Coordinates of C-alpha atoms in Angstrom, one line a residue:
G1 CA 14.8 8.7 21.2
G2 CA 14.9 9.6 17.6
D3 CA 17.9 11.8 17.4
Y4 CA 19.3 9.4 14.8
M5 CA 16.9 11.0 12.3
L6 CA 18.7 14.5 12.5
K7 CA 21.7 16.4 13.2
Y8 CA 22.3 18.1 16.5
D9 CA 23.5 21.2 14.7
D10 CA 20.1 21.6 13.1
I11 CA 18.4 21.3 16.5
Y12 CA 20.7 24.0 18.1
N13 CA 20.3 26.3 15.2
D14 CA 16.5 26.0 15.1
R15 CA 16.5 24.7 11.5
Y16 CA 13.0 23.4 11.8
E17 CA 12.3 22.9 8.2
K18 CA 15.4 20.8 7.9
I19 CA 14.3 18.7 11.0
K20 CA 11.0 18.3 9.5
D21 CA 12.3 17.0 6.2
D22 CA 14.9 14.8 7.7
T23 CA 12.5 13.1 10.1
Q24 CA 10.0 12.9 7.1
K25 CA 12.6 11.2 5.0
T26 CA 13.4 8.7 7.8
V27 CA 9.7 7.7 8.2
L28 CA 9.3 7.2 4.7
T29 CA 12.4 5.2 4.4
Y30 CA 11.2 3.0 7.2
L31 CA 7.7 2.5 5.8
N32 CA 9.2 1.7 2.3
F33 CA 6.0 2.2 0.2
H34 CA 6.3 0.5 -3.2
I35 CA 3.7 -1.0 -5.7
A36 CA 3.3 -4.5 -4.8
H37 CA 0.9 -5.4 -7.6
V38 CA -2.0 -4.0 -9.7
G39 CA -5.3 -5.4 -9.7
V40 CA -7.9 -5.0 -12.3
N41 CA -11.7 -5.7 -12.2
A42 CA -13.0 -8.3 -14.6
R43 CA -16.7 -8.8 -15.3
S44 CA -16.3 -12.5 -14.7
A45 CA -14.2 -15.4 -13.6
D46 CA -13.5 -16.4 -17.2
E47 CA -12.5 -12.9 -18.2
A48 CA -10.4 -12.5 -15.0
G49 CA -8.6 -15.9 -15.9
K50 CA -7.8 -14.7 -19.5
F51 CA -6.4 -11.3 -18.4
T52 CA -4.2 -13.1 -16.0
R53 CA -3.1 -15.7 -18.5
D54 CA -2.1 -13.1 -20.9
F55 CA -0.2 -11.1 -18.3
A56 CA 1.5 -14.1 -17.0
S57 CA 2.5 -15.2 -20.6
I58 CA 4.2 -11.9 -21.1
F59 CA 6.4 -12.0 -17.9
N60 CA 6.7 -15.9 -17.7
T61 CA 5.0 -16.1 -14.3
Q62 CA 2.9 -18.6 -12.8
V63 CA -1.0 -18.2 -12.6
H64 CA -2.5 -19.0 -9.3
E65 CA -6.4 -19.1 -8.7
G66 CA -7.8 -17.8 -5.5
K67 CA -11.3 -17.5 -4.0
N68 CA -12.0 -14.0 -5.4
S69 CA -9.2 -13.6 -7.9
F70 CA -6.5 -14.9 -10.2
M71 CA -2.8 -13.7 -9.7
A72 CA 0.0 -13.8 -12.2
G73 CA 3.0 -14.1 -9.9
A74 CA 3.1 -11.1 -7.3
L75 CA 2.8 -8.6 -10.3
F76 CA -0.9 -8.6 -11.3
E77 CA -4.3 -9.6 -10.1
A78 CA -7.7 -9.8 -12.0
M79 CA -10.8 -9.9 -9.7
K80 CA -13.4 -12.2 -10.7
T81 CA -16.0 -9.8 -10.0
P82 CA -15.8 -6.1 -9.7
Y83 CA -14.4 -4.9 -6.4
Y84 CA -14.0 -1.2 -5.2
Y85 CA -14.1 1.5 -7.8
E86 CA -14.2 1.5 -11.5
N87 CA -10.8 0.1 -12.7
G88 CA -9.4 -2.2 -9.9
H89 CA -6.8 -1.5 -7.3
I90 CA -3.2 -0.6 -6.8
A91 CA -1.6 -2.4 -3.8
V92 CA 1.0 -0.6 -2.1
G93 CA 3.2 -2.6 -0.1
T94 CA 5.0 -1.5 3.1
R95 CA 7.1 -3.1 5.7
D96 CA 4.7 -2.0 8.5
A97 CA 1.2 -1.8 7.4
R98 CA 0.0 -0.7 11.0
R99 CA 2.3 2.1 11.2
A100 CA 1.4 3.1 7.5
Y101 CA -2.2 3.0 8.4
H102 CA -1.8 5.4 11.3
Y103 CA 0.6 7.6 9.5
L104 CA -1.9 8.1 6.5
K105 CA -4.7 8.7 9.0
R106 CA -2.8 11.3 10.9
R107 CA -2.3 13.1 7.4
G108 CA -6.1 13.2 6.9
Y109 CA -6.6 10.1 4.7
E110 CA -9.6 8.0 5.5
F111 CA -9.9 4.1 5.0
I112 CA -13.0 1.8 4.4
E113 CA -12.7 0.3 7.9
D114 CA -14.4 -2.9 7.0
T115 CA -11.4 -3.6 4.7
V116 CA -9.0 -3.5 7.3
T117 CA -7.8 -7.0 7.8
H118 CA -5.3 -8.5 10.4
D119 CA -3.3 -11.6 10.6
D120 CA -3.6 -14.0 13.4
K121 CA -1.7 -12.0 15.7
G122 CA -3.7 -8.9 15.1
R123 CA -1.4 -6.9 12.9
I124 CA -2.9 -5.0 10.0
I125 CA -2.1 -6.8 6.6
C126 CA -4.5 -5.0 4.2
A127 CA -6.4 -1.6 4.4
Y128 CA -8.4 0.2 1.4
L129 CA -8.3 4.0 1.2
K130 CA -11.6 5.5 0.8
K131 CA -10.5 7.8 -1.9
P132 CA -9.7 6.3 -5.3
V133 CA -6.9 7.4 -7.6
A134 CA -7.7 7.6 -11.4
G135 CA -10.5 5.1 -10.9
F136 CA -8.4 2.6 -8.9
A137 CA -8.8 1.8 -5.2
V138 CA -5.6 2.0 -3.3
H139 CA -4.7 -0.4 -0.5
L140 CA -1.9 -0.9 1.9
L141 CA -0.5 -4.5 1.8
Q142 CA 2.0 -5.8 4.4
D143 CA 5.2 -7.2 3.0

């Protein structure tokens, strides 16, 4: 299987770089990485609520309060107390968090394993990478 990812001519003519590039493009298209939301670390629940209301006002979205954070629609999250890393987090959505998790692990990226959460069917729905980017935690999020 998998011949849909590449052309037979590339196989027969040993175009291995082209095969590698085409396969990589197919995998990335399938995983469909995109920014799902940005989260910031607030110092308190009051500050998180204010940040979220300010953001929601700009983009005319609803504010929802959860146990640990406030959300402005699906765009912005403010943590009630600081979570991982200095600035907050960037949630990277994907159509298949389990495959994305394994794809990134095979590429040498490590996860904070106690952040890997599963739905009731055992599928990964969230997983934080160990290494921050620009002071932000990065986590996978199942679409």
